[in-house]
XYZ file of C-alpha atoms in Angstrom:
350
model
C 130.617 213.944 53.681
C 127.018 215.258 54.053
C 128.577 218.582 55.717
C 131.112 218.413 52.565
C 128.630 218.593 50.087
C 126.326 221.505 51.406
C 129.375 223.357 52.216
C 130.082 223.279 48.332
C 126.210 223.910 47.267
C 126.540 227.198 49.608
C 129.175 228.286 48.058
C 128.220 227.736 44.742
C 125.006 229.656 45.408
C 126.812 232.624 46.424
C 128.204 232.737 42.870
C 126.118 234.097 40.311
C 127.981 232.625 37.731
C 126.990 228.968 39.000
C 123.246 230.319 38.986
C 120.935 229.257 35.990
C 120.736 231.358 32.792
C 117.536 231.790 31.602
C 118.212 233.721 28.369
C 120.635 230.480 27.666
C 117.862 228.089 28.169
C 117.023 228.016 24.614
C 120.308 226.169 23.919
C 119.111 222.995 25.249
C 116.858 221.526 22.521
C 114.159 218.591 23.069
C 116.154 215.225 22.693
C 114.512 213.547 19.521
C 112.435 210.604 20.266
C 115.177 208.564 18.208
C 117.864 209.389 20.564
C 115.587 208.266 23.815
C 115.073 204.901 22.200
C 118.813 204.475 21.627
C 119.654 205.282 25.334
C 116.949 202.733 26.368
C 118.355 200.023 24.159
C 121.864 200.750 25.027
C 120.894 200.513 28.934
C 118.699 197.437 28.303
C 122.107 195.803 26.495
C 124.485 196.657 29.448
C 122.214 195.300 31.916
C 121.920 191.847 29.418
C 125.412 191.659 29.211
C 125.666 192.390 33.038
C 123.932 188.850 33.042
C 125.789 187.508 30.871
C 129.213 187.685 32.817
C 131.492 185.348 33.745
C 129.645 182.447 35.328
C 130.109 182.022 38.971
C 131.545 178.573 40.654
C 130.343 176.257 42.910
C 133.099 174.601 44.297
C 134.310 172.189 46.719
C 138.244 171.124 47.717
C 138.093 167.911 49.254
C 141.532 166.159 51.336
C 142.177 162.383 52.270
C 144.882 160.752 53.625
C 146.159 157.431 52.686
C 144.469 154.128 53.349
C 141.275 152.279 52.831
C 139.391 154.055 55.539
C 138.982 156.540 53.260
C 137.166 153.963 50.477
C 133.795 156.223 50.857
C 135.765 159.288 49.023
C 137.622 157.509 46.771
C 134.484 156.344 45.750
C 132.715 159.496 45.393
C 136.079 160.634 43.444
C 135.914 157.641 40.863
C 131.834 157.617 40.359
C 131.230 161.488 40.608
C 128.807 161.583 42.442
C 130.108 164.911 44.632
C 130.343 166.531 40.854
C 126.550 165.253 40.276
C 125.347 166.434 43.594
C 126.579 169.707 43.447
C 125.234 169.902 39.510
C 121.984 169.403 40.747
C 121.621 172.651 43.468
C 123.600 174.594 41.121
C 122.103 177.669 39.593
C 121.882 178.538 35.896
C 125.028 180.541 35.493
C 127.032 178.657 37.831
C 129.635 176.250 36.815
C 130.551 173.062 39.143
C 134.228 172.427 40.109
C 135.271 169.627 43.000
C 139.225 169.510 43.436
C 140.544 166.270 45.322
C 143.848 166.682 47.048
C 145.524 163.804 49.004
C 147.815 164.936 51.760
C 150.357 163.137 54.559
C 148.723 164.252 57.533
C 146.443 166.570 59.688
C 149.326 169.268 59.855
C 149.427 169.557 56.100
C 145.254 169.835 56.197
C 145.294 172.473 58.836
C 147.892 174.655 56.751
C 146.051 173.914 53.165
C 142.454 175.608 55.228
C 144.605 178.408 57.138
C 145.471 179.336 53.379
C 141.675 178.883 51.906
C 143.132 176.265 49.526
C 140.900 173.193 51.549
C 137.379 173.029 52.165
C 136.627 169.548 53.530
C 139.194 167.133 54.993
C 138.909 163.439 56.400
C 141.316 162.956 59.263
C 141.372 161.096 63.257
C 139.698 162.318 65.773
C 142.711 163.346 67.943
C 144.701 165.315 65.664
C 141.377 167.428 64.937
C 140.956 167.814 68.833
C 144.522 169.256 69.011
C 144.190 171.500 65.740
C 140.531 172.677 67.680
C 142.291 173.224 71.046
C 145.050 175.577 69.006
C 142.292 177.713 67.726
C 141.213 175.691 64.120
C 137.189 177.407 63.387
C 136.495 173.807 62.238
C 133.858 171.189 63.440
C 133.451 167.620 62.666
C 129.764 167.094 60.625
C 130.244 163.379 59.915
C 131.615 160.090 60.414
C 133.366 158.223 57.748
C 134.452 154.812 59.038
C 135.757 152.460 61.685
C 138.573 150.033 61.066
C 141.245 147.774 62.538
C 144.310 149.879 63.322
C 147.443 147.986 64.919
C 150.857 148.357 65.964
C 153.414 146.051 64.559
C 157.017 144.739 64.441
C 159.381 143.580 62.505
C 161.834 142.574 65.543
C 161.515 139.297 66.966
C 162.352 140.103 70.544
C 159.648 142.732 70.550
C 156.691 141.101 71.258
C 154.704 143.532 73.518
C 154.926 147.383 74.529
C 157.484 146.492 77.202
C 160.331 145.089 74.993
C 159.570 148.272 72.356
C 160.512 150.628 75.144
C 164.160 151.830 73.555
C 164.243 148.901 71.011
C 164.152 151.630 67.676
C 162.019 154.057 65.832
C 158.390 153.844 65.640
C 156.948 154.758 62.567
C 153.140 156.650 62.620
C 151.962 159.508 60.350
C 153.126 162.681 62.842
C 152.752 163.200 66.707
C 149.345 163.895 67.541
C 147.954 161.587 65.212
C 145.745 158.980 66.090
C 148.268 156.343 66.028
C 149.994 158.490 68.859
C 147.332 158.765 70.791
C 146.481 155.640 70.874
C 149.800 154.306 71.376
C 149.858 156.580 74.507
C 146.876 155.209 76.201
C 148.444 151.927 75.953
C 151.566 152.958 77.382
C 149.854 154.779 80.360
C 147.723 151.576 80.731
C 150.690 149.020 80.786
C 153.823 151.328 81.122
C 151.968 154.113 84.023
C 153.494 156.780 81.587
C 151.692 158.195 78.403
C 154.891 159.699 77.056
C 156.846 156.655 77.200
C 157.476 156.247 73.137
C 157.409 159.813 72.240
C 160.927 159.967 71.808
C 161.007 157.063 69.680
C 158.537 158.327 67.430
C 159.716 159.322 63.858
C 156.859 160.579 61.019
C 155.968 158.361 57.820
C 153.348 158.341 55.506
C 151.591 154.995 55.925
C 152.946 153.474 52.387
C 156.334 154.954 53.229
C 156.296 153.410 56.966
C 154.955 149.976 55.063
C 158.011 149.683 53.308
C 160.648 150.569 56.109
C 158.961 147.671 57.965
C 159.282 145.309 55.542
C 162.616 146.110 54.788
C 164.167 146.080 58.399
C 165.607 149.439 58.126
C 165.476 152.537 60.043
C 162.435 151.392 62.343
C 161.369 148.848 64.488
C 157.515 149.295 64.376
C 154.710 151.066 62.775
C 151.747 151.617 63.700
C 149.078 151.569 60.518
C 145.955 151.051 59.063
C 144.143 148.744 56.307
C 145.842 147.983 53.629
C 149.195 148.421 55.233
C 148.678 146.527 58.654
C 146.759 143.679 56.848
C 149.856 143.732 54.177
C 152.952 143.571 56.774
C 150.810 140.941 59.113
C 150.713 138.531 56.144
C 154.632 138.847 55.708
C 156.337 136.477 57.461
C 158.878 137.766 60.404
C 155.781 140.598 61.049
C 154.019 140.343 64.307
C 150.768 142.398 65.661
C 151.771 143.869 69.213
C 149.056 146.065 69.829
C 145.701 146.795 68.533
C 143.623 150.105 68.399
C 140.417 148.590 70.317
C 142.818 147.380 73.073
C 144.517 150.530 73.624
C 141.296 152.613 73.279
C 139.567 149.791 75.127
C 136.534 149.370 72.363
C 135.439 150.737 68.852
C 135.866 154.055 68.000
C 135.612 156.357 64.432
C 138.741 155.898 63.131
C 138.275 158.582 60.164
C 135.627 161.655 60.584
C 135.015 164.129 58.408
C 135.506 167.838 59.452
C 135.165 171.452 58.060
C 135.795 174.790 58.946
C 132.465 176.997 59.788
C 132.292 178.929 56.849
C 132.047 175.796 54.653
C 129.278 174.318 57.280
C 127.497 177.630 57.432
C 126.910 177.174 53.437
C 124.044 174.909 53.619
C 124.027 174.461 49.492
C 127.629 172.954 49.563
C 127.179 170.821 53.065
C 124.188 169.381 52.085
C 125.349 168.138 48.522
C 128.679 166.729 50.281
C 126.495 164.887 52.446
C 124.431 163.747 50.062
C 127.328 162.495 47.705
C 128.881 160.617 50.828
C 125.796 158.999 51.557
C 125.376 158.146 48.236
C 128.494 156.382 47.860
C 128.295 154.597 51.135
C 125.115 153.592 50.112
C 126.933 152.380 46.623
C 129.677 150.485 48.231
C 127.261 148.140 49.991
C 125.406 147.343 46.648
C 127.855 147.206 44.308
C 130.650 145.319 45.911
C 132.214 143.757 42.884
C 132.672 147.398 41.283
C 133.707 148.762 44.869
C 136.523 146.092 44.775
C 137.648 146.679 41.643
C 138.282 150.120 41.454
C 140.425 150.081 45.048
C 142.172 147.126 44.164
C 143.637 149.142 41.159
C 144.157 152.254 43.635
C 146.490 149.952 45.640
C 148.029 147.216 43.827
C 145.971 144.687 45.687
C 144.826 141.783 44.027
C 141.027 141.587 43.576
C 140.635 138.626 46.297
C 142.993 140.644 48.638
C 140.971 144.071 48.126
C 137.655 141.811 48.928
C 139.089 139.994 51.967
C 140.326 143.609 53.510
C 137.435 145.669 52.514
C 134.414 143.092 53.325
C 135.857 140.691 55.883
C 137.911 142.421 58.206
C 135.589 144.576 60.288
C 136.020 147.884 58.036
C 132.894 149.509 58.729
C 131.821 152.627 56.621
C 129.190 154.768 57.982
C 128.199 158.545 59.159
C 127.891 157.943 62.739
C 130.239 159.551 65.086
C 131.882 157.260 68.211
C 134.872 158.093 70.885
C 135.071 162.117 70.740
C 134.246 161.798 74.416
C 137.203 159.411 75.711
C 139.876 160.764 73.158
C 139.603 164.170 74.606
C 139.147 163.270 78.217
C 142.369 160.988 77.971
C 144.074 163.889 75.975
C 143.423 166.527 78.574
C 144.610 164.698 81.301
C 148.078 163.512 79.665
C 148.342 166.975 78.632
C 147.868 166.800 74.916
C 144.771 169.296 75.301
C 144.534 172.403 77.343
C 140.558 171.630 77.821
C 138.431 168.819 77.633
C 135.574 168.907 74.593
C 132.675 167.080 74.548
C 130.857 165.719 71.580
C 128.276 168.220 71.622
C 130.947 170.906 71.485
C 132.769 169.722 68.293
C 129.849 167.970 65.914
C 128.255 170.369 63.829
C 125.916 172.055 64.440
C 127.042 173.264 68.298
C-alpha cells in the first residue's frame, strides 16, 4: 500500500496542474470562529452518541438434563441467583441475560456448544470424556452432585445381570452415558464382557423411560437416577438389580459442570457463575423447606416425597470432583476412549 501511495505521489508531483497555486490561495478564507465552535460541538455530540450506542450484553446460556441431581441448577434458576451474580459484575452499559435450556442428553449438549448456543452444561463424566476424546475443546470446572443411580427391571424373571442378558431392551439416556458405562463396568466384572448389553440399549429420556418401565412396554429394564429410580422402586413389581456404586466400586461424581475454553477463559462470567452455584448449594442447605417446595412442584412430587428424596436418600450436592481417573482408565481399556485422561488433564485449569 505504501509503494502504491508513493507511486501516485510521484506522478502527482510531475503534474503541474496538481501543484499548489499561490495566486489562488486567497480564495480560501479563514474559517469564522463560530464555524469552528460548531464543528467542535458536532464532534463532541458524535462522541457522546457513540458512547450511548446499544448496550452490550453480559450473557450466559446454561443447559441441564433431567433429575434431582441437577437441583442446585434448578434452584439457581428459580431464585435468580445467576442473574444477580452477573448484575454485580456488569458495567454501567451492560445488560444481563441468562438463557436456560433443558436437553435430553450429552449429544444434544455437544451440538448446542458446537453451534455457539451454549456456554455451560451439566453432564456425567463418561460422555464428557468421550466428547473430549473426539476433540471437543471443553473441560470440567466444577462438580455438582453425587447420588444413587440404579438399574431396575419390571420382569420378575430378571433378578441379576445374568438373567438380563437377551431378556429385552434396557432404557438409558444414550450410548456412552454414565449409566451405560456403569452397566459396562458391571458386565465386565460379572460376565467378563463390557459390551455384553450394548445391543440391548435403547435411548430414552429419564421420564419417558420411567413411563415405559412402569407400563411394562417396550423395555425390560431402565438404568436411571433420582427421582425416577426412587419412584420406580416404590412401585410393586419393580426391583433394583444393580446400583451405580456397586458397578463403580465406590462413590463418584454423578454430575459435573463443563464448558468450552472460551467461556472458562472469561474470568468475569466464569467467576459469576461459580459464585451463583456456591450460593445455590448454600441456599439448599439453609432453606430445606423452600427447596422442597420448589422441587416438589417441578417434579410433581408430594412435599413428603421431595423431602425424603432430597435429604434422606444419599444425595450430596457440592463442587468436588471424584471418579475421573477410574472412569477414564476403564473406558480406554474397554475401547470407549482412544486415550487415557487423568483428572489433571481435563479439570480446569489444566
